[in-house]
Amino acid sequence: MAELKYYLVRRMITFIPTVLGVLVLVFIISHMIPADPARLWAGGEKAKPEVVEAIRKKYHLDEPYHIQFMLYLNDLLKGDWGKSPVTKRSVFEDIANYFPATLELALVSSILLLIMGIPLGIVSALKRDTIIDHIVRIVALIGVSMPVFWLAIMLQWVFYYTLNILPATGRGVAPQVSYTGLYLLDSILCGDFNAFTANLSHIILPAFTLSFIGIGVIARITRGAILDVLSADFVEFSIAKGLTKLQLYKHILKNALIPVITVFGLQFGALLSGAVITETVFSWPGIGSYTVKAINSLDFPAIMGSTLIIALIYIITNLIVDIFYAVIDPRIRF
Amino acid sequence: MADNTLLNVEELKVYFYTYAGVVKAVDGVSFDVRRGEVFSIVGETGSGKSVTSRALTRLIPSPGRIVGGRILFEGKNLLEMPEEELRKIRGKDIAYIFQDPSSSLDPLFTSGYQIAETMTVHATADWKNAWKRVIEILKDVAMPDPHKRAKSYPHELSGGMKQRVVIGISVSNKPKLIIADEPTTALDVSVQAQILKLLLDLRKKYDTTVMLITHNLGVVAEVSDRVLVMYAGRVAEIADVYSLFGEPLHPYTIGLLKAVPNPLKRIERIEPIPGSVPDMINVPSGCRFHPRCPKAMDICKREQPPLVQIRGGRSVACWLYAEKNS
């Protein structure tokens, strides 16, 4: 595993250009918007010219773009993510407040994604070209083609408005003590069972909405991977060795897992970006709704900050996927 | 004969039901394998030799089906045995060695694990002892540095080493029959002889029987006791190795021996067999070899020749040697 350590160090170094690239792109795109942020921050059309001018000075909006970007980077390196000119709060603290909600949502959706996607894929591979296989195929197709916001609204309509068994919006009850910021985990740690059920009922619809796009994708990839492995010679040789069904599946599933992990890594990124819409529809107080608010008010430091955190999570997820590879597949050496 | 017969195959038929039609890959094959011998099946690609060997433990993938026959292994019919009982025979009493060692091994598990699991699944060793046995087995198959190689993954081994692991897997439970399906074809020429020698040494050491499937007549002459020549899914001839190379009877065998350098007899020049292997969906009527046979007669086009026993325990399926009793 010594190679793994070098690999991790190398990967950390490649983090830097990736993060820098993301920041440059977001900076350019957000600043290209033909609007006057200073006027907006000062209060809109009726703002006094002196106030607008003062804000422009204070936030260096009168400097050329590259200087502004350098100033932002300089602060970032010192650990200062900036202050929101709109809310006057520290961006870092805001993100620290909102981010756990998104993380919790993404984690719960990933669990749903895996516990539904992988078994569906296994079943459709083993029952290849039967009615079950076709149903999974159709579910997959619906999953990738259905707009998230529409699915979210439909679920709210069915489970809240019509059946009234699940809440439509919000995150639930905050547990008395916040250890991790993840409500479900914290309520278990506090031993607060009522808070746990309340939070669970709140997270079901948004988490399901978020995972539904991916379930079909994971199922299809799992199906293909298993069929691929089944046609491999070593499976026939394993049967000829007299292995039991259970041992045979151990070999098949481990081999089939490699492509599934790749796709899951990408899907996790999609979960984070999908969160923007889902969180908005379900009023989930996460980084997604925070970003939407920031964009609406041209809150540059907040936009940059939330992009930065999503980019970091994306990169870390991919790193974890790569480490998983190395653990599963001995042929991968770094 | 009855006592030293390990395996008795009668009228084995394996058909593949493809979209293009029914491929009669193996169509009525009968033979005996005796304890302790090296029994070879030779034939061209598509002659059904591999399918025959895999059908012995019903390893025929869909759309293939064993449609008829009887396979008696130590008196038990393997074709009527429940799947679970047959599983206990696979890898324990009847072990296989496949052609391509690179794809026979699971890339994600160490070679030692793959040998050990073959023993634990058949309860011939528990995990603790299995690992000790793995080292012994790797020594038996002449693996250099067995302690290190037991922990190696297949991609870290050469082709020859991988085949040694595969052979190690096959002998790990001291099987009664080892079926080696072209065990050297995928290897470098320089390694082929080593692997073949290893196989023969292990046959003695483990006191087992070897069934060798190959298209290489040189290998057949080198190692076999008795030989079955297959053509287009049927038996052409069964003979001991000296008779076969010394005095081949079936016109196909005669043609085959003229087409390659004969290790036992000098031949003037190499002659190819005219024509090509028949289409296995629309096989020729009568004797399947008749369109290519220099001695073809009228009856050969009409009727299949029966496999008849002739002198010296040889059998041949050819009208030249059969009583034309119909």
XYZ file of C-alpha atoms in Angstrom:
660
model
C 0.000 0.000 0.000
C 3.046 2.247 -0.160
C 2.139 3.043 -3.751
C -1.244 4.200 -2.533
C 0.347 6.857 -0.346
C 2.340 8.289 -3.260
C -0.753 8.146 -5.371
C -2.759 10.104 -2.800
C -0.059 12.767 -2.594
C 0.002 13.031 -6.379
C -3.772 13.283 -6.457
C -3.725 16.044 -3.828
C -1.394 18.000 -6.085
C -3.683 17.579 -9.082
C -6.495 18.925 -6.904
C -5.021 22.385 -7.168
C -5.392 22.990 -10.936
C -8.848 21.406 -10.902
C -10.133 23.627 -8.130
C -8.473 26.660 -9.713
C -10.109 25.859 -13.042
C -13.530 25.578 -11.436
C -13.057 28.896 -9.652
C -11.945 30.687 -12.830
C -14.922 29.375 -14.798
C -17.469 30.261 -12.143
C -15.898 33.653 -11.642
C -16.080 34.444 -15.357
C -19.623 33.165 -15.801
C -21.011 34.942 -12.745
C -19.311 38.235 -13.545
C -20.405 38.175 -17.193
C -24.019 38.618 -16.120
C -25.096 42.023 -17.503
C -26.276 43.492 -14.229
C -24.866 45.920 -11.723
C -24.282 44.013 -8.510
C -23.327 47.134 -6.553
C -26.683 48.767 -7.311
C -28.497 45.561 -6.403
C -26.599 45.217 -3.134
C -27.237 48.879 -2.288
C -30.968 48.346 -2.503
C -31.917 48.474 -6.171
C -33.020 51.246 -8.575
C -33.610 53.862 -5.891
C -30.223 53.513 -4.229
C -28.222 56.697 -3.777
C -25.259 57.021 -6.205
C -22.833 57.674 -3.284
C -23.859 54.441 -1.581
C -23.505 52.477 -4.806
C -20.099 54.037 -5.327
C -19.008 53.196 -1.778
C -20.055 49.578 -2.216
C -18.248 49.420 -5.522
C -15.074 50.637 -3.786
C -15.514 48.391 -0.767
C -15.881 45.214 -2.800
C -13.279 46.222 -5.424
C -15.890 46.126 -8.182
C -14.141 49.047 -9.861
C -10.980 46.999 -10.336
C -10.389 44.959 -13.491
C -11.669 41.359 -13.316
C -8.276 39.712 -13.004
C -7.368 41.896 -10.037
C -10.704 41.063 -8.405
C -10.020 37.385 -8.936
C -6.538 37.679 -7.453
C -7.933 39.451 -4.409
C -10.488 36.661 -3.964
C -7.826 33.950 -4.291
C -5.579 35.789 -1.877
C -8.313 35.821 0.771
C -9.190 32.212 0.050
C -5.610 31.115 0.646
C -5.767 32.823 4.039
C -8.871 30.775 4.757
C -11.254 33.660 4.266
C -14.164 32.706 2.004
C -15.457 36.273 2.077
C -18.500 37.996 3.485
C -21.814 38.112 1.756
C -22.600 41.712 0.755
C -26.302 40.786 0.832
C -26.683 39.028 4.171
C -23.511 40.494 5.728
C -22.680 37.056 7.050
C -19.524 35.033 6.586
C -19.865 32.746 3.545
C -17.905 30.009 5.235
C -20.221 29.966 8.234
C -23.273 30.001 5.993
C -21.953 27.039 4.053
C -21.071 25.231 7.258
C -24.709 25.739 8.246
C -26.311 24.690 4.973
C -23.912 22.018 3.799
C -24.776 19.214 6.279
C -28.380 19.290 5.054
C -27.228 18.662 1.491
C -24.751 16.028 2.555
C -27.457 14.221 4.504
C -29.789 14.329 1.522
C -27.073 13.085 -0.840
C -26.067 10.262 1.495
C -29.618 9.048 2.005
C -30.252 9.197 -1.754
C -27.029 7.264 -2.430
C -28.158 4.545 -0.059
C -31.528 4.401 -1.823
C -29.727 4.426 -5.151
C -27.556 1.460 -4.240
C -30.109 -0.665 -2.388
C -32.574 -0.292 -5.242
C -30.307 -0.011 -8.276
C -27.936 -2.923 -7.680
C -30.569 -5.577 -6.820
C -32.684 -4.482 -9.790
C -29.635 -4.863 -12.012
C -28.819 -8.293 -10.611
C -32.384 -9.482 -11.082
C -32.597 -8.227 -14.643
C -29.258 -9.824 -15.525
C -30.290 -13.184 -14.118
C -33.775 -12.934 -15.623
C -32.403 -11.611 -18.873
C -34.969 -10.864 -21.592
C -37.895 -11.777 -19.380
C -40.730 -9.465 -18.392
C -38.799 -8.427 -15.232
C -35.858 -7.338 -17.347
C -38.137 -5.263 -19.584
C -39.795 -3.590 -16.595
C -36.410 -2.596 -15.166
C -35.445 -1.244 -18.574
C -38.586 0.900 -18.707
C -38.076 2.158 -15.150
C -34.524 3.106 -16.106
C -35.737 4.965 -19.164
C -38.383 6.838 -17.183
C -35.791 7.674 -14.527
C -33.351 9.300 -16.897
C -35.946 11.101 -18.965
C -38.220 12.492 -16.253
C -37.500 16.087 -15.140
C -36.615 16.185 -11.456
C -38.893 19.107 -10.612
C -41.889 17.361 -12.168
C -41.271 14.136 -10.281
C -40.827 16.155 -7.081
C -44.148 17.951 -7.536
C -45.958 14.728 -8.432
C -44.621 13.012 -5.317
C -45.735 15.953 -3.184
C -49.158 15.813 -4.810
C -49.561 12.075 -4.168
C -47.976 11.648 -0.740
C -48.775 15.004 0.847
C -51.794 16.533 -0.874
C -53.744 13.329 -1.722
C -52.664 10.692 0.799
C -51.313 13.100 3.403
C -48.860 10.572 4.833
C -45.602 12.462 4.293
C -44.670 16.119 4.753
C -44.093 18.125 1.590
C -41.391 20.551 2.662
C -38.761 21.264 5.262
C -36.161 19.247 7.037
C -37.948 18.284 10.214
C -36.948 18.844 13.815
C -33.460 19.861 14.816
C -32.121 17.522 17.498
C -31.194 19.104 20.850
C -27.465 18.704 20.327
C -25.768 19.046 16.967
C -22.815 16.671 16.695
C -22.495 16.255 12.947
C -25.137 18.550 11.498
C -26.800 15.483 9.998
C -30.263 15.466 11.618
C -30.843 11.717 11.306
C -27.507 10.816 12.829
C -27.741 13.496 15.536
C -31.216 12.417 16.611
C -29.949 8.846 17.007
C -26.956 10.113 18.994
C -29.293 12.122 21.227
C -31.535 9.099 21.593
C -34.446 11.213 20.398
C -36.628 8.702 18.591
C -39.455 11.146 17.831
C -37.085 13.553 16.121
C -35.621 10.661 14.146
C -38.981 9.535 12.726
C -39.954 13.138 11.984
C -36.680 13.746 10.152
C -36.931 10.453 8.337
C -40.423 11.228 7.061
C -39.144 14.607 5.844
C -36.197 13.198 3.957
C -37.973 10.318 2.168
C -39.542 12.308 -0.669
C -36.572 14.541 -1.559
C -34.135 11.635 -1.250
C -36.257 9.395 -3.428
C -36.695 12.162 -6.001
C -32.974 12.694 -6.123
C -32.093 9.016 -6.392
C -34.731 8.137 -8.971
C -32.698 9.509 -11.892
C -29.797 7.285 -10.919
C -31.574 4.048 -9.991
C -32.166 3.078 -13.598
C -28.636 3.994 -14.595
C -27.117 1.917 -11.794
C -29.473 -0.980 -12.554
C -28.550 -0.997 -16.232
C -24.833 -0.776 -15.546
C -25.059 -3.571 -12.980
C -26.986 -5.716 -15.461
C -24.429 -5.167 -18.212
C -21.490 -5.768 -15.890
C -22.930 -9.040 -14.603
C -23.712 -10.314 -18.089
C -20.167 -9.422 -19.082
C -18.700 -11.355 -16.187
C -21.017 -14.314 -16.762
C -19.553 -14.787 -20.224
C -15.994 -14.849 -18.863
C -14.108 -18.145 -18.985
C -13.289 -18.106 -15.299
C -16.978 -18.378 -14.444
C -17.193 -21.599 -16.434
C -13.968 -22.767 -14.832
C -15.386 -21.949 -11.396
C -18.434 -24.083 -12.183
C -16.094 -26.840 -13.358
C -14.280 -26.509 -10.007
C -17.566 -27.365 -8.332
C -18.073 -24.051 -6.538
C -21.445 -23.528 -4.856
C -23.854 -20.895 -6.161
C -22.953 -18.635 -3.256
C -19.209 -18.785 -3.935
C -19.857 -18.303 -7.622
C -21.804 -15.100 -6.920
C -18.953 -13.834 -4.770
C -16.679 -14.017 -7.822
C -19.272 -12.633 -10.212
C -20.366 -9.710 -8.032
C -16.861 -8.642 -7.122
C -15.930 -8.484 -10.790
C -19.156 -6.738 -11.725
C -18.682 -4.118 -9.007
C -15.864 -2.279 -10.807
C -17.939 -0.544 -13.511
C -20.765 -0.001 -11.020
C -18.463 1.946 -8.707
C -17.288 4.150 -11.570
C -20.820 5.081 -12.488
C -21.806 5.522 -8.860
C -19.002 8.066 -8.437
C -20.377 10.077 -11.340
C -23.933 9.676 -10.041
C -22.913 11.096 -6.674
C -21.851 14.238 -8.487
C -25.216 14.289 -10.225
C -26.913 13.955 -6.840
C -25.144 17.083 -5.632
C -26.059 19.112 -8.687
C -29.564 17.651 -8.799
C -29.889 18.836 -5.237
C -30.243 22.426 -6.435
C -33.653 21.744 -7.993
C -34.820 19.161 -5.476
C -33.927 21.340 -2.509
C -35.769 24.269 -4.022
C -38.982 22.272 -4.605
C -38.907 20.698 -1.142
C -37.633 23.860 0.623
C -34.738 21.783 1.891
C -32.349 24.159 3.662
C -29.216 22.907 1.897
C -26.442 24.219 -0.263
C -28.695 23.942 -3.335
C -31.297 26.406 -2.150
C -28.498 28.558 -0.719
C -26.886 28.700 -4.169
C -30.162 29.572 -5.872
C -30.667 32.453 -3.428
C -27.079 33.602 -3.973
C -27.499 33.589 -7.748
C -30.739 35.536 -7.546
C -29.085 38.294 -5.543
C -25.761 38.233 -7.486
C -24.063 37.365 -4.211
C -20.636 36.690 -5.716
C -18.765 35.435 -2.634
C -21.618 33.059 -1.849
C -21.773 31.786 -5.448
C -18.032 31.201 -5.487
C -18.102 29.575 -2.073
C -20.888 27.137 -2.823
C -19.313 26.207 -6.167
C -16.025 25.627 -4.420
C -17.560 23.282 -1.856
C -19.436 21.281 -4.525
C -16.261 21.004 -6.604
C -14.344 19.799 -3.567
C -16.953 17.149 -2.768
C -16.948 16.003 -6.387
C -13.179 15.666 -6.381
C -13.116 13.863 -3.033
C -15.829 11.463 -4.191
C -13.805 10.587 -7.261
C -10.758 10.081 -5.099
C -12.686 7.690 -2.864
C -13.892 5.831 -5.958
C -10.287 5.466 -7.120
C -9.220 4.131 -3.742
C -12.096 1.632 -3.860
C -10.827 0.492 -7.260
C -7.410 -0.229 -5.867
C -8.903 -2.175 -2.996
C -11.108 -4.295 -5.263
C -8.954 -4.704 -8.338
C -5.322 -5.719 -7.786
C -4.519 -4.937 -11.424
C -4.895 -1.235 -10.687
C -1.652 0.102 -9.307
C -0.808 3.727 -9.052
C -12.484 -54.701 -19.125
C -15.402 -53.892 -16.849
C -13.324 -53.367 -13.733
C -10.748 -50.965 -14.959
C -13.260 -48.837 -16.865
C -13.466 -45.441 -15.192
C -15.752 -43.737 -17.635
C -18.139 -45.174 -20.146
C -19.818 -42.893 -22.679
C -22.589 -44.239 -24.850
C -24.307 -42.528 -27.776
C -23.690 -39.045 -26.385
C -25.574 -36.383 -28.320
C -25.136 -32.636 -27.789
C -27.099 -30.276 -30.002
C -26.992 -26.485 -30.142
C -30.286 -24.871 -30.982
C -29.220 -21.720 -32.813
C -31.260 -19.305 -34.933
C -29.619 -20.708 -38.044
C -30.636 -24.243 -37.179
C -29.722 -27.195 -35.011
C -25.974 -27.729 -34.782
C -25.331 -31.383 -34.054
C -21.978 -30.746 -32.424
C -21.750 -34.209 -30.923
C -23.929 -36.857 -32.527
C -23.735 -40.309 -31.050
C -20.263 -40.596 -29.559
C -19.293 -43.708 -27.559
C -16.025 -44.574 -25.856
C -14.463 -45.938 -22.676
C -11.730 -44.443 -20.537
C -9.710 -46.871 -18.453
C -8.209 -46.149 -15.076
C -4.693 -44.774 -15.149
C -4.391 -44.215 -18.869
C -3.896 -41.093 -20.956
C -6.828 -41.047 -23.312
C -6.624 -38.481 -26.092
C -9.346 -37.072 -28.272
C -8.026 -35.539 -31.479
C -9.906 -33.672 -34.123
C -10.058 -30.433 -36.038
C -11.664 -27.273 -34.736
C -15.404 -27.900 -34.686
C -15.120 -31.670 -34.576
C -16.902 -31.657 -31.214
C -14.000 -32.785 -29.054
C -14.250 -29.893 -26.608
C -18.027 -30.144 -26.425
C -17.713 -33.864 -25.696
C -15.305 -33.202 -22.847
C -17.514 -30.529 -21.292
C -20.664 -32.586 -21.689
C -19.150 -35.181 -19.369
C -20.074 -33.051 -16.356
C -22.917 -31.267 -18.155
C -20.992 -28.007 -18.614
C -22.896 -27.167 -21.769
C -24.041 -23.537 -21.942
C -27.353 -22.546 -23.508
C -28.396 -22.868 -26.366
C -26.605 -26.216 -26.182
C -28.379 -29.247 -24.783
C -27.388 -32.809 -24.111
C -30.182 -34.575 -25.969
C -29.229 -38.181 -25.507
C -26.814 -40.793 -24.339
C -25.413 -42.138 -21.131
C -22.287 -41.191 -19.221
C -21.321 -43.760 -16.628
C -18.646 -42.581 -14.223
C -17.773 -45.373 -11.811
C -21.124 -46.896 -12.636
C -23.213 -43.754 -11.976
C -24.993 -42.027 -14.830
C -23.902 -38.382 -14.696
C -26.655 -37.324 -17.064
C -29.379 -38.352 -14.634
C -27.710 -37.078 -11.497
C -29.235 -34.127 -9.582
C -27.319 -30.882 -10.125
C -26.075 -30.646 -6.508
C -24.699 -34.179 -6.550
C -22.957 -33.466 -9.833
C -21.453 -30.285 -8.376
C -19.783 -32.416 -5.719
C -18.164 -34.482 -8.473
C -16.976 -31.464 -10.477
C -13.568 -30.366 -9.318
C -13.312 -33.279 -6.896
C -13.555 -36.518 -8.897
C -13.492 -34.986 -12.347
C -11.302 -31.914 -12.714
C -10.782 -29.738 -15.750
C -7.888 -27.830 -17.221
C -9.035 -25.291 -19.772
C -7.237 -23.997 -22.800
C -6.508 -20.399 -21.907
C -5.034 -20.010 -18.415
C -5.266 -16.207 -18.687
C -9.032 -16.321 -18.637
C -9.515 -19.414 -16.463
C -8.504 -17.556 -13.313
C -10.504 -14.826 -11.618
C -8.344 -11.676 -11.887
C -9.477 -10.342 -8.508
C -8.365 -13.228 -6.293
C -4.887 -14.538 -5.494
C -3.785 -17.810 -7.050
C -3.497 -19.339 -3.584
C -7.075 -18.394 -2.744
C -8.355 -19.933 -5.946
C -6.585 -23.210 -5.234
C -7.653 -23.196 -1.576
C -11.319 -22.533 -2.316
C -11.427 -25.587 -4.589
C -10.417 -27.701 -1.611
C -12.641 -26.044 0.981
C -15.727 -26.231 -1.211
C -15.300 -29.998 -1.434
C -14.345 -30.204 2.254
C -11.037 -31.924 1.487
C -9.370 -29.271 3.655
C -10.458 -26.471 5.982
C -9.135 -22.981 5.372
C -6.237 -23.395 7.760
C -4.936 -26.588 6.194
C -5.880 -25.526 2.690
C -3.232 -22.828 2.724
C -0.569 -25.346 3.750
C -1.745 -27.623 0.954
C -1.607 -24.699 -1.498
C 2.126 -24.373 -0.912
C 2.615 -28.132 -1.366
C 0.562 -28.092 -4.547
C 2.472 -25.139 -5.949
C 5.673 -27.058 -5.234
C 4.175 -30.070 -7.014
C 3.440 -28.015 -10.117
C 7.031 -26.728 -10.012
C 6.060 -23.143 -9.354
C 9.140 -21.057 -8.568
C 8.934 -19.369 -5.142
C 5.596 -20.935 -4.107
C 5.164 -18.858 -0.928
C 5.316 -15.638 -2.887
C 3.323 -16.955 -5.845
C 0.490 -18.157 -3.631
C -0.104 -14.501 -2.802
C 0.224 -13.327 -6.398
C -2.703 -12.246 -8.501
C -3.111 -13.812 -11.955
C -1.902 -10.672 -13.760
C 1.397 -10.959 -11.904
C 2.052 -14.427 -13.345
C 3.258 -15.519 -16.783
C 1.114 -17.704 -19.020
C 3.020 -20.821 -18.038
C 2.736 -19.986 -14.322
C -0.996 -19.381 -14.690
C -1.411 -22.770 -16.320
C 0.564 -24.268 -13.424
C -1.948 -22.678 -11.045
C -4.838 -24.059 -13.119
C -3.235 -27.503 -13.026
C -2.723 -27.041 -9.296
C -6.444 -26.309 -8.929
C -7.314 -29.412 -10.912
C -5.092 -31.783 -8.903
C -5.837 -30.188 -5.524
C -8.579 -32.686 -4.658
C -6.695 -35.678 -6.075
C -9.285 -36.282 -8.784
C -9.900 -39.613 -10.460
C -10.093 -38.022 -13.885
C -8.420 -34.896 -15.197
C -9.853 -33.531 -18.409
C -7.257 -31.319 -20.065
C -8.824 -29.353 -22.913
C -5.972 -28.121 -25.125
C -3.856 -27.362 -22.049
C -0.849 -26.125 -23.990
C -2.378 -24.462 -27.037
C -2.397 -20.956 -25.565
C 1.168 -21.164 -24.275
C 4.554 -20.332 -25.744
C 6.106 -23.234 -27.608
C 8.999 -23.349 -25.145
C 6.597 -23.749 -22.222
C 4.298 -26.302 -23.887
C 6.647 -29.243 -23.367
C 7.215 -28.328 -19.713
C 3.504 -28.176 -18.982
C 2.870 -31.452 -20.778
C 5.629 -33.169 -18.852
C 4.279 -31.738 -15.614
C 0.840 -33.114 -16.398
C 2.270 -36.589 -16.974
C 4.401 -36.459 -13.821
C 1.390 -35.438 -11.772
C -0.683 -38.232 -13.272
C 1.808 -40.685 -11.785
C 2.191 -38.864 -8.496
C -1.537 -38.488 -7.917
C -2.360 -41.849 -9.532
C -5.038 -40.432 -11.778
C -6.416 -40.720 -15.282
C -5.956 -38.042 -17.913
C -8.222 -37.254 -20.796
C -6.401 -35.012 -23.217
C -8.248 -32.972 -25.819
C -5.993 -31.665 -28.561
C -5.568 -31.066 -32.254
C -1.846 -31.577 -32.030
C -0.877 -35.033 -33.309
C 2.669 -34.603 -32.070
C 1.390 -34.202 -28.514
C -0.918 -37.183 -28.984
C 1.935 -39.447 -30.138
C 4.098 -38.236 -27.285
C 1.826 -38.809 -24.326
C -1.224 -40.954 -25.105
C -2.015 -44.565 -24.388
C -5.159 -44.641 -26.480
C -6.577 -42.190 -28.983
C -10.060 -41.293 -30.204
C -10.193 -39.538 -33.575
C -13.275 -37.368 -34.004
C -14.675 -36.001 -37.196
C -17.713 -33.700 -37.485
C -19.262 -34.721 -34.183
C -18.729 -38.470 -34.593
C -16.112 -41.046 -33.708
C -13.937 -41.993 -36.674
C -11.614 -44.367 -34.938
C -10.412 -45.492 -31.512
C -7.061 -47.232 -31.189
C -3.978 -47.514 -29.030
C -1.400 -44.955 -29.985
C 1.072 -47.347 -31.691
C -1.553 -48.932 -33.895
C -3.028 -45.592 -34.779
C 0.202 -44.043 -35.969
C 1.581 -47.324 -37.305
C -1.449 -48.524 -39.152
C -4.301 -46.004 -39.307
C -7.548 -47.535 -40.571
C -10.078 -44.784 -41.134
C -9.452 -42.808 -44.339
C -9.761 -39.594 -42.298
C -7.011 -40.724 -39.910
C -4.871 -41.754 -42.878
C -5.422 -38.330 -44.431
C -4.727 -36.598 -41.143
C -1.411 -38.388 -40.707
C -0.368 -37.488 -44.212
C -1.219 -33.857 -43.560
C 1.276 -33.452 -40.707
C 4.787 -34.730 -40.111
C 4.402 -38.208 -38.619
C 6.539 -38.729 -35.563
C 6.584 -42.520 -35.932
C 6.914 -42.944 -39.674
C 8.787 -41.124 -42.382
C 6.471 -39.806 -45.028
C 7.564 -38.586 -48.425
C 5.554 -35.405 -48.614
C 2.776 -33.669 -46.746
C -0.624 -33.910 -48.394
C -3.637 -31.874 -47.317
C -7.065 -33.518 -47.019
C -9.156 -32.168 -49.916
C -12.279 -30.173 -49.115
C -13.165 -28.653 -45.768
C -14.935 -29.438 -42.523
C -18.662 -29.818 -43.225
C -21.342 -27.333 -42.275
C -22.574 -28.711 -38.978
C -26.179 -27.646 -39.560
C -26.576 -29.457 -42.885
C -24.248 -32.360 -42.334
C -23.571 -34.729 -45.243
C -25.820 -37.786 -45.344
C -24.377 -41.182 -44.528
C -20.762 -41.053 -43.449
C -19.954 -37.428 -42.713
C -16.508 -37.778 -44.225
C -17.656 -39.171 -47.582
C -17.429 -35.931 -49.626
C -13.728 -35.733 -48.792
C -12.970 -39.449 -48.716
C -10.749 -40.900 -51.463
C -12.273 -44.365 -50.902
C -15.912 -43.332 -50.762
C -18.396 -45.955 -51.927
C -22.088 -45.837 -52.711
C -23.186 -46.943 -49.272
C -21.137 -44.192 -47.625
C -23.483 -41.582 -49.095
C -26.585 -43.375 -47.876
C -25.872 -44.834 -44.487
C -23.885 -43.965 -41.413
C -21.198 -46.539 -40.752
C -21.488 -48.188 -37.319
C -18.568 -48.163 -34.894
C -17.311 -51.735 -35.088
C -14.720 -53.512 -32.965
C -11.926 -55.137 -34.865
C -8.717 -56.835 -33.903
C -6.595 -55.645 -30.997
C -9.339 -53.768 -29.223
C -9.584 -51.183 -31.973
C -12.808 -49.676 -33.214
C -13.461 -47.883 -36.440
C -16.509 -46.354 -38.044
C -16.027 -46.946 -41.740
C -17.839 -49.088 -44.313
C -14.492 -50.453 -45.489
C -14.327 -52.467 -42.303
C -17.990 -53.003 -41.495
C -20.313 -55.813 -42.426
C -22.721 -54.366 -44.945
C -25.683 -56.048 -43.437
C -28.433 -53.772 -44.611
